[in-house]
């Protein structure tokens, strides 16, 4: 099944939004298959944001993501990658729609609370960058027949 990688960034943790954010993906009907709480190393942060290496905000982004604990998550479900991006909202919280995580809780592009993989290939790369295979749990929620025909 399709999987995506999400990370609640240090601002989301510091603001006490971990439960609220996880709630939104549980409520939607996606399945949690991986979860850990960690202080991100510079090496991991730089690998994760490697596509942005040449951007002017790269150093600040790496400093920020390593500045405090992060909650790393893997969610499973049909269409979860694109749907999670919608639930998260636009990169700049000021233009993110109300009802999205960034739209409801953020005001600054450098403090946008959560990361979500943007495509199938990046989701696979990010899941394997952040998690070992044995840290992921395949399971079948008992409510499955009430979510899918
Ligand atoms: P992620 O899910 O975190 O990858 O966000 P995104 O996919 O919505 O945006 P993108 O991958 O383009 O940028 C990665 C992160 O870099 C963003 O989440 C922002 O925190 C940060 N970022 C992007 N553009 C800017 C910018 O112009 N200025 C600053 N300060 N940060 C930026
Ligand atoms: Mg991105």
Short mmCIF file of N, CA and C and ligand atoms in Angstrom, two decimals:
data_model
loop_
_atom_site.label_atom_id
_atom_site.label_comp_id
_atom_site.label_asym_id
_atom_site.label_seq_id
_atom_site.Cartn_x
_atom_site.Cartn_y
_atom_site.Cartn_z
N UNK A 1 0.85 -1.21 0.00
CA UNK A 1 0.00 0.00 0.00
C UNK A 1 0.87 1.25 0.00
N UNK A 2 0.31 2.34 -0.43
CA UNK A 2 1.05 3.59 -0.50
C UNK A 2 1.40 4.10 0.90
N UNK A 3 2.61 4.60 1.03
CA UNK A 3 3.06 5.16 2.32
C UNK A 3 3.67 6.53 2.12
N UNK A 4 3.54 7.39 3.14
CA UNK A 4 4.21 8.69 3.10
C UNK A 4 4.94 8.93 4.40
N UNK A 5 5.94 9.82 4.31
CA UNK A 5 6.72 10.22 5.48
C UNK A 5 6.30 11.63 5.90
N UNK A 6 5.98 11.79 7.18
CA UNK A 6 5.68 13.10 7.74
C UNK A 6 6.62 13.35 8.91
N UNK A 7 6.96 14.62 9.15
CA UNK A 7 7.72 14.95 10.35
C UNK A 7 7.10 16.19 10.97
N UNK A 8 6.75 16.08 12.26
CA UNK A 8 6.31 17.25 13.02
C UNK A 8 7.60 17.96 13.43
N UNK A 9 7.78 19.17 12.90
CA UNK A 9 9.04 19.91 13.08
C UNK A 9 9.15 20.44 14.51
N UNK A 10 10.34 20.95 14.90
CA UNK A 10 10.52 21.41 16.28
C UNK A 10 9.49 22.44 16.74
N UNK A 11 8.99 23.27 15.84
CA UNK A 11 7.97 24.25 16.26
C UNK A 11 6.65 23.56 16.61
N UNK A 12 6.29 22.53 15.87
CA UNK A 12 5.06 21.79 16.17
C UNK A 12 5.15 21.10 17.52
N UNK A 13 6.33 20.56 17.83
CA UNK A 13 6.54 19.91 19.13
C UNK A 13 6.51 20.96 20.24
N UNK A 14 7.27 22.05 20.07
CA UNK A 14 7.33 23.09 21.11
C UNK A 14 5.97 23.72 21.37
N UNK A 15 5.14 23.79 20.35
CA UNK A 15 3.83 24.42 20.53
C UNK A 15 2.76 23.45 21.02
N UNK A 16 3.17 22.24 21.29
CA UNK A 16 2.22 21.28 21.87
C UNK A 16 1.18 20.80 20.88
N UNK A 17 1.56 20.72 19.60
CA UNK A 17 0.60 20.34 18.56
C UNK A 17 0.74 18.89 18.10
N UNK A 18 1.56 18.10 18.79
CA UNK A 18 1.78 16.71 18.36
C UNK A 18 0.46 15.93 18.31
N UNK A 19 -0.30 15.99 19.39
CA UNK A 19 -1.56 15.24 19.44
C UNK A 19 -2.55 15.73 18.39
N UNK A 20 -2.68 17.04 18.29
CA UNK A 20 -3.59 17.66 17.32
C UNK A 20 -3.25 17.24 15.88
N UNK A 21 -1.97 17.23 15.57
CA UNK A 21 -1.54 16.90 14.20
C UNK A 21 -1.78 15.41 13.92
N UNK A 22 -1.38 14.55 14.84
CA UNK A 22 -1.60 13.11 14.64
C UNK A 22 -3.10 12.82 14.52
N UNK A 23 -3.89 13.49 15.36
CA UNK A 23 -5.35 13.34 15.35
C UNK A 23 -5.94 13.50 13.94
N UNK A 24 -5.43 14.52 13.21
CA UNK A 24 -6.01 14.81 11.89
C UNK A 24 -5.82 13.66 10.90
N UNK A 25 -4.67 12.98 11.00
CA UNK A 25 -4.42 11.87 10.07
C UNK A 25 -5.17 10.61 10.54
N UNK A 26 -5.27 10.43 11.85
CA UNK A 26 -6.09 9.31 12.37
C UNK A 26 -7.55 9.52 11.98
N UNK A 27 -8.05 10.73 12.20
CA UNK A 27 -9.47 11.02 11.89
C UNK A 27 -9.77 10.78 10.42
N UNK A 28 -8.83 11.15 9.57
CA UNK A 28 -9.05 10.99 8.13
C UNK A 28 -9.23 9.53 7.74
N UNK A 29 -8.54 8.64 8.47
CA UNK A 29 -8.65 7.21 8.17
C UNK A 29 -7.37 6.58 7.65
N UNK A 30 -6.25 7.32 7.76
CA UNK A 30 -4.97 6.71 7.38
C UNK A 30 -4.45 5.86 8.53
N UNK A 31 -3.53 4.95 8.20
CA UNK A 31 -3.00 3.99 9.17
C UNK A 31 -1.57 4.35 9.54
N UNK A 32 -1.33 4.50 10.83
CA UNK A 32 0.02 4.78 11.33
C UNK A 32 0.85 3.51 11.27
N UNK A 33 2.00 3.57 10.60
CA UNK A 33 2.86 2.37 10.53
C UNK A 33 4.25 2.61 11.10
N UNK A 34 4.58 3.89 11.39
CA UNK A 34 5.89 4.18 11.99
C UNK A 34 5.82 5.46 12.78
N UNK A 35 6.51 5.49 13.93
CA UNK A 35 6.50 6.69 14.76
C UNK A 35 7.75 6.71 15.62
N UNK A 36 8.49 7.82 15.58
CA UNK A 36 9.55 7.99 16.57
C UNK A 36 9.80 9.45 16.90
N UNK A 37 10.34 9.65 18.09
CA UNK A 37 10.61 10.98 18.64
C UNK A 37 12.12 11.09 18.74
N UNK A 38 12.69 12.07 18.06
CA UNK A 38 14.15 12.13 18.01
C UNK A 38 14.67 13.55 17.83
N UNK A 39 15.90 13.72 18.27
CA UNK A 39 16.66 14.92 17.97
C UNK A 39 17.40 14.62 16.66
N UNK A 40 17.16 15.43 15.62
CA UNK A 40 17.70 15.15 14.29
C UNK A 40 19.17 15.60 14.21
N UNK A 41 20.03 14.73 13.66
CA UNK A 41 21.44 15.09 13.47
C UNK A 41 21.57 16.01 12.25
N UNK A 42 22.66 16.76 12.18
CA UNK A 42 22.90 17.62 11.01
C UNK A 42 22.98 16.77 9.75
N UNK A 43 23.61 15.60 9.87
CA UNK A 43 23.77 14.71 8.72
C UNK A 43 22.40 14.29 8.16
N UNK A 44 21.50 13.88 9.04
CA UNK A 44 20.15 13.49 8.61
C UNK A 44 19.39 14.68 8.02
N UNK A 45 19.49 15.84 8.68
CA UNK A 45 18.79 17.03 8.19
C UNK A 45 19.28 17.42 6.80
N UNK A 46 20.60 17.37 6.60
CA UNK A 46 21.16 17.75 5.30
C UNK A 46 20.78 16.77 4.21
N UNK A 47 20.73 15.47 4.56
CA UNK A 47 20.30 14.48 3.57
C UNK A 47 18.83 14.67 3.23
N UNK A 48 18.02 14.88 4.28
CA UNK A 48 16.58 15.03 4.07
C UNK A 48 16.27 16.21 3.16
N UNK A 49 16.97 17.33 3.38
CA UNK A 49 16.71 18.55 2.61
C UNK A 49 17.74 18.76 1.49
N UNK A 50 18.37 17.67 1.04
CA UNK A 50 19.42 17.77 0.02
C UNK A 50 19.00 18.55 -1.24
N UNK A 51 17.73 18.41 -1.68
CA UNK A 51 17.28 19.12 -2.89
C UNK A 51 17.34 20.63 -2.72
N UNK A 52 17.36 21.10 -1.48
CA UNK A 52 17.37 22.55 -1.23
C UNK A 52 18.77 23.08 -0.91
N UNK A 53 19.80 22.22 -1.10
CA UNK A 53 21.17 22.56 -0.69
C UNK A 53 21.64 23.92 -1.21
N UNK A 54 21.26 24.27 -2.43
CA UNK A 54 21.74 25.53 -3.02
C UNK A 54 20.85 26.73 -2.71
N UNK A 55 19.75 26.50 -2.02
CA UNK A 55 18.82 27.60 -1.74
C UNK A 55 19.34 28.46 -0.59
N UNK A 56 19.01 29.77 -0.61
CA UNK A 56 19.53 30.68 0.43
C UNK A 56 19.06 30.32 1.84
N UNK A 57 17.90 29.63 1.93
CA UNK A 57 17.37 29.32 3.26
C UNK A 57 17.87 27.98 3.81
N UNK A 58 18.76 27.29 3.04
CA UNK A 58 19.17 25.93 3.43
C UNK A 58 19.81 25.87 4.82
N UNK A 59 20.78 26.76 5.10
CA UNK A 59 21.48 26.71 6.39
C UNK A 59 20.50 26.93 7.54
N UNK A 60 19.62 27.91 7.37
CA UNK A 60 18.62 28.20 8.40
C UNK A 60 17.67 27.04 8.61
N UNK A 61 17.33 26.38 7.51
CA UNK A 61 16.40 25.24 7.56
C UNK A 61 17.04 24.08 8.35
N UNK A 62 18.31 23.80 8.07
CA UNK A 62 19.01 22.72 8.78
C UNK A 62 19.19 23.09 10.25
N UNK A 63 19.56 24.35 10.53
CA UNK A 63 19.67 24.79 11.93
C UNK A 63 18.34 24.58 12.65
N UNK A 64 17.26 24.97 11.98
CA UNK A 64 15.95 24.88 12.62
C UNK A 64 15.53 23.44 12.89
N UNK A 65 15.70 22.58 11.89
CA UNK A 65 15.20 21.20 12.02
C UNK A 65 16.01 20.41 13.05
N UNK A 66 17.25 20.88 13.32
CA UNK A 66 18.09 20.22 14.33
C UNK A 66 18.00 20.91 15.69
N UNK A 67 17.14 21.93 15.81
CA UNK A 67 17.13 22.77 17.01
C UNK A 67 16.34 22.18 18.17
N UNK A 68 15.57 21.14 17.92
CA UNK A 68 14.75 20.55 18.98
C UNK A 68 14.18 19.26 18.48
N UNK A 69 13.49 18.53 19.36
CA UNK A 69 12.97 17.23 18.95
C UNK A 69 11.90 17.31 17.86
N UNK A 70 11.83 16.24 17.11
CA UNK A 70 10.93 16.10 15.96
C UNK A 70 10.17 14.77 16.13
N UNK A 71 8.94 14.72 15.65
CA UNK A 71 8.20 13.45 15.61
C UNK A 71 8.16 12.97 14.16
N UNK A 72 8.78 11.83 13.91
CA UNK A 72 8.83 11.25 12.56
C UNK A 72 7.73 10.20 12.45
N UNK A 73 6.98 10.26 11.35
CA UNK A 73 5.80 9.41 11.20
C UNK A 73 5.75 8.80 9.80
N UNK A 74 5.27 7.58 9.71
CA UNK A 74 4.94 6.99 8.42
C UNK A 74 3.47 6.59 8.46
N UNK A 75 2.74 7.01 7.45
CA UNK A 75 1.30 6.71 7.34
C UNK A 75 1.05 5.95 6.05
N UNK A 76 0.06 5.08 6.10
CA UNK A 76 -0.27 4.23 4.97
C UNK A 76 -1.73 4.44 4.56
N UNK A 77 -1.99 4.32 3.29
CA UNK A 77 -3.36 4.37 2.79
C UNK A 77 -3.38 4.74 1.33
N UNK A 78 -4.46 4.38 0.66
CA UNK A 78 -4.61 4.72 -0.74
C UNK A 78 -4.60 6.25 -0.88
N UNK A 79 -3.71 6.77 -1.74
CA UNK A 79 -3.67 8.21 -1.99
C UNK A 79 -3.11 9.05 -0.84
N UNK A 80 -2.42 8.39 0.10
CA UNK A 80 -2.00 9.11 1.32
C UNK A 80 -0.99 10.24 1.03
N UNK A 81 -0.16 10.09 0.01
CA UNK A 81 0.88 11.10 -0.23
C UNK A 81 0.24 12.45 -0.58
N UNK A 82 -0.61 12.45 -1.60
CA UNK A 82 -1.25 13.70 -2.03
C UNK A 82 -2.25 14.21 -0.99
N UNK A 83 -2.97 13.30 -0.36
CA UNK A 83 -3.95 13.71 0.63
C UNK A 83 -3.28 14.37 1.83
N UNK A 84 -2.17 13.81 2.28
CA UNK A 84 -1.45 14.40 3.42
C UNK A 84 -0.97 15.81 3.06
N UNK A 85 -0.51 16.01 1.83
CA UNK A 85 -0.07 17.35 1.42
C UNK A 85 -1.23 18.34 1.49
N UNK A 86 -2.44 17.87 1.15
CA UNK A 86 -3.62 18.75 1.25
C UNK A 86 -3.97 19.05 2.70
N UNK A 87 -3.88 18.04 3.55
CA UNK A 87 -4.18 18.22 4.97
C UNK A 87 -3.16 19.19 5.59
N UNK A 88 -1.91 19.12 5.12
CA UNK A 88 -0.84 20.00 5.63
C UNK A 88 -1.03 21.44 5.14
N UNK A 89 -1.35 21.63 3.88
CA UNK A 89 -1.56 22.96 3.32
C UNK A 89 -0.31 23.53 2.66
N UNK A 90 -0.46 24.70 2.08
CA UNK A 90 0.61 25.34 1.30
C UNK A 90 1.84 25.62 2.17
N UNK A 91 3.02 25.65 1.49
CA UNK A 91 4.30 25.82 2.19
C UNK A 91 4.30 27.06 3.08
N UNK A 92 3.77 28.18 2.55
CA UNK A 92 3.70 29.41 3.36
C UNK A 92 2.37 29.43 4.14
N UNK A 93 2.44 29.33 5.45
CA UNK A 93 1.21 29.26 6.26
C UNK A 93 0.27 30.45 6.04
N UNK A 94 0.80 31.60 5.62
CA UNK A 94 -0.06 32.76 5.39
C UNK A 94 -0.96 32.57 4.17
N UNK A 95 -0.50 31.74 3.22
CA UNK A 95 -1.37 31.46 2.07
C UNK A 95 -2.06 30.11 2.18
N UNK A 96 -1.75 29.35 3.21
CA UNK A 96 -2.40 28.04 3.38
C UNK A 96 -3.86 28.25 3.78
N UNK A 97 -4.74 27.41 3.23
CA UNK A 97 -6.17 27.53 3.51
C UNK A 97 -6.47 27.23 4.98
N UNK A 98 -7.40 27.98 5.57
CA UNK A 98 -7.92 27.60 6.88
C UNK A 98 -8.46 26.17 6.79
N UNK A 99 -8.28 25.40 7.85
CA UNK A 99 -8.68 24.00 7.81
C UNK A 99 -7.49 23.08 7.57
N UNK A 100 -6.41 23.64 6.99
CA UNK A 100 -5.18 22.87 6.86
C UNK A 100 -4.34 23.09 8.12
N UNK A 101 -3.37 22.22 8.34
CA UNK A 101 -2.53 22.36 9.54
C UNK A 101 -1.77 23.68 9.51
N UNK A 102 -1.10 23.96 8.40
CA UNK A 102 -0.35 25.22 8.32
C UNK A 102 -1.28 26.43 8.34
N UNK A 103 -2.43 26.30 7.69
CA UNK A 103 -3.40 27.40 7.64
C UNK A 103 -4.01 27.69 9.01
N UNK A 104 -4.17 26.67 9.82
CA UNK A 104 -4.78 26.85 11.14
C UNK A 104 -3.80 27.29 12.21
N UNK A 105 -2.51 26.90 12.07
CA UNK A 105 -1.59 27.10 13.20
C UNK A 105 -0.34 27.92 12.89
N UNK A 106 -0.10 28.31 11.63
CA UNK A 106 1.17 28.95 11.31
C UNK A 106 1.04 30.34 10.74
N UNK A 107 2.14 31.11 10.84
CA UNK A 107 2.20 32.46 10.25
C UNK A 107 3.48 32.74 9.48
N UNK A 108 4.42 31.75 9.43
CA UNK A 108 5.73 32.04 8.84
C UNK A 108 6.27 30.82 8.09
N UNK A 109 6.82 31.07 6.88
CA UNK A 109 7.28 29.95 6.03
C UNK A 109 8.40 29.14 6.67
N UNK A 110 9.21 29.77 7.49
CA UNK A 110 10.29 29.07 8.18
C UNK A 110 9.86 28.36 9.45
N UNK A 111 8.58 28.48 9.78
CA UNK A 111 8.02 27.82 10.97
C UNK A 111 6.67 27.22 10.56
N UNK A 112 6.74 26.26 9.63
CA UNK A 112 5.49 25.74 9.06
C UNK A 112 5.10 24.36 9.58
N UNK A 113 5.63 24.03 10.75
CA UNK A 113 5.10 22.97 11.63
C UNK A 113 5.30 21.51 11.24
N UNK A 114 5.22 21.23 9.95
CA UNK A 114 5.21 19.82 9.54
C UNK A 114 5.76 19.67 8.13
N UNK A 115 6.42 18.55 7.92
CA UNK A 115 6.89 18.17 6.59
C UNK A 115 6.06 17.01 6.08
N UNK A 116 5.81 16.98 4.78
CA UNK A 116 5.19 15.81 4.16
C UNK A 116 5.84 15.52 2.82
N UNK A 117 6.09 14.25 2.53
CA UNK A 117 6.69 13.86 1.25
C UNK A 117 5.82 14.35 0.09
N UNK A 118 6.47 14.73 -1.03
CA UNK A 118 5.72 15.36 -2.11
C UNK A 118 5.42 14.46 -3.31
N UNK A 119 5.95 13.23 -3.34
CA UNK A 119 5.71 12.33 -4.49
C UNK A 119 6.08 10.91 -4.09
N UNK A 120 5.72 9.95 -4.95
CA UNK A 120 5.99 8.54 -4.63
C UNK A 120 7.47 8.28 -4.39
N UNK A 121 8.33 8.80 -5.27
CA UNK A 121 9.77 8.52 -5.15
C UNK A 121 10.35 9.15 -3.90
N UNK A 122 9.97 10.41 -3.61
CA UNK A 122 10.52 11.07 -2.41
C UNK A 122 9.96 10.41 -1.15
N UNK A 123 8.73 9.94 -1.20
CA UNK A 123 8.16 9.24 -0.03
C UNK A 123 8.97 7.99 0.27
N UNK A 124 9.28 7.21 -0.77
CA UNK A 124 10.07 5.98 -0.55
C UNK A 124 11.46 6.32 -0.02
N UNK A 125 12.10 7.34 -0.61
CA UNK A 125 13.44 7.76 -0.15
C UNK A 125 13.40 8.19 1.30
N UNK A 126 12.41 9.02 1.64
CA UNK A 126 12.35 9.58 2.99
C UNK A 126 12.00 8.52 4.03
N UNK A 127 11.07 7.63 3.71
CA UNK A 127 10.74 6.55 4.65
C UNK A 127 12.00 5.75 4.96
N UNK A 128 12.78 5.42 3.93
CA UNK A 128 13.96 4.58 4.21
C UNK A 128 15.12 5.38 4.79
N UNK A 129 15.13 6.70 4.57
CA UNK A 129 16.16 7.53 5.22
C UNK A 129 15.92 7.62 6.74
N UNK A 130 14.66 7.71 7.13
CA UNK A 130 14.32 7.97 8.55
C UNK A 130 14.04 6.71 9.35
N UNK A 131 13.64 5.63 8.67
CA UNK A 131 13.24 4.42 9.39
C UNK A 131 13.95 3.19 8.83
N UNK A 132 14.30 2.25 9.74
CA UNK A 132 14.74 0.93 9.31
C UNK A 132 13.48 0.11 9.04
N UNK A 133 13.60 -0.87 8.15
CA UNK A 133 12.43 -1.68 7.78
C UNK A 133 11.75 -2.27 9.02
N UNK A 134 12.57 -2.73 9.99
CA UNK A 134 12.00 -3.39 11.18
C UNK A 134 11.34 -2.41 12.15
N UNK A 135 11.48 -1.10 11.90
CA UNK A 135 10.80 -0.11 12.72
C UNK A 135 9.39 0.20 12.21
N UNK A 136 9.04 -0.35 11.05
CA UNK A 136 7.72 -0.12 10.47
C UNK A 136 6.82 -1.31 10.77
N UNK A 137 5.58 -1.03 11.13
CA UNK A 137 4.66 -2.07 11.58
C UNK A 137 3.48 -2.17 10.60
N UNK A 138 3.37 -3.32 9.95
CA UNK A 138 2.20 -3.56 9.09
C UNK A 138 1.09 -4.16 9.93
N UNK A 139 -0.08 -3.55 9.89
CA UNK A 139 -1.20 -4.08 10.66
C UNK A 139 -2.49 -3.68 9.99
N UNK A 140 -3.55 -4.35 10.38
CA UNK A 140 -4.85 -4.12 9.74
C UNK A 140 -5.82 -3.57 10.79
N UNK A 141 -6.12 -2.27 10.77
CA UNK A 141 -7.08 -1.74 11.73
C UNK A 141 -8.42 -2.46 11.59
N UNK A 142 -9.08 -2.70 12.72
CA UNK A 142 -10.36 -3.44 12.66
C UNK A 142 -11.46 -2.62 11.98
N UNK A 143 -11.29 -1.30 11.90
CA UNK A 143 -12.32 -0.47 11.26
C UNK A 143 -12.22 -0.47 9.73
N UNK A 144 -11.22 -1.15 9.17
CA UNK A 144 -11.00 -1.12 7.72
C UNK A 144 -12.28 -1.29 6.89
N UNK A 145 -13.15 -2.27 7.18
CA UNK A 145 -14.36 -2.43 6.36
C UNK A 145 -15.34 -1.26 6.46
N UNK A 146 -15.14 -0.39 7.46
CA UNK A 146 -16.01 0.79 7.59
C UNK A 146 -15.42 2.00 6.89
N UNK A 147 -14.19 1.84 6.40
CA UNK A 147 -13.53 2.93 5.67
C UNK A 147 -13.43 2.67 4.18
N UNK A 148 -13.46 1.39 3.80
CA UNK A 148 -13.30 1.01 2.39
C UNK A 148 -14.39 0.06 1.97
N UNK A 149 -14.92 0.24 0.76
CA UNK A 149 -15.89 -0.75 0.29
C UNK A 149 -15.16 -1.95 -0.30
P1 LIG B 1 8.31 20.39 3.36
O1 LIG B 1 7.13 19.47 3.55
O2 LIG B 1 8.95 20.82 4.66
O3 LIG B 1 9.31 19.83 2.37
O4 LIG B 1 7.69 21.71 2.78
P2 LIG B 1 7.17 21.97 1.30
O5 LIG B 1 7.32 20.74 0.47
O6 LIG B 1 5.82 22.58 1.43
O7 LIG B 1 8.18 23.09 0.82
P3 LIG B 1 9.62 22.92 0.12
O8 LIG B 1 10.00 21.47 0.00
O9 LIG B 1 9.63 23.76 -1.08
O10 LIG B 1 10.56 23.62 1.20
C1 LIG B 1 11.07 22.88 2.31
C2 LIG B 1 11.03 23.75 3.53
O11 LIG B 1 11.96 24.81 3.38
C3 LIG B 1 9.70 24.44 3.76
O12 LIG B 1 8.82 23.65 4.53
C4 LIG B 1 10.09 25.68 4.53
O13 LIG B 1 10.21 25.41 5.92
C5 LIG B 1 11.46 25.99 3.97
N1 LIG B 1 11.35 27.01 2.93
C6 LIG B 1 10.92 26.87 1.66
N2 LIG B 1 10.96 28.04 0.99
C7 LIG B 1 11.45 28.94 1.90
C8 LIG B 1 11.73 30.32 1.83
O14 LIG B 1 11.55 30.97 0.80
N3 LIG B 1 12.23 30.90 2.96
C9 LIG B 1 12.45 30.19 4.11
N4 LIG B 1 12.94 30.81 5.19
N5 LIG B 1 12.18 28.89 4.21
C10 LIG B 1 11.70 28.28 3.12
MG1 LIG B 2 9.12 19.65 0.33
#
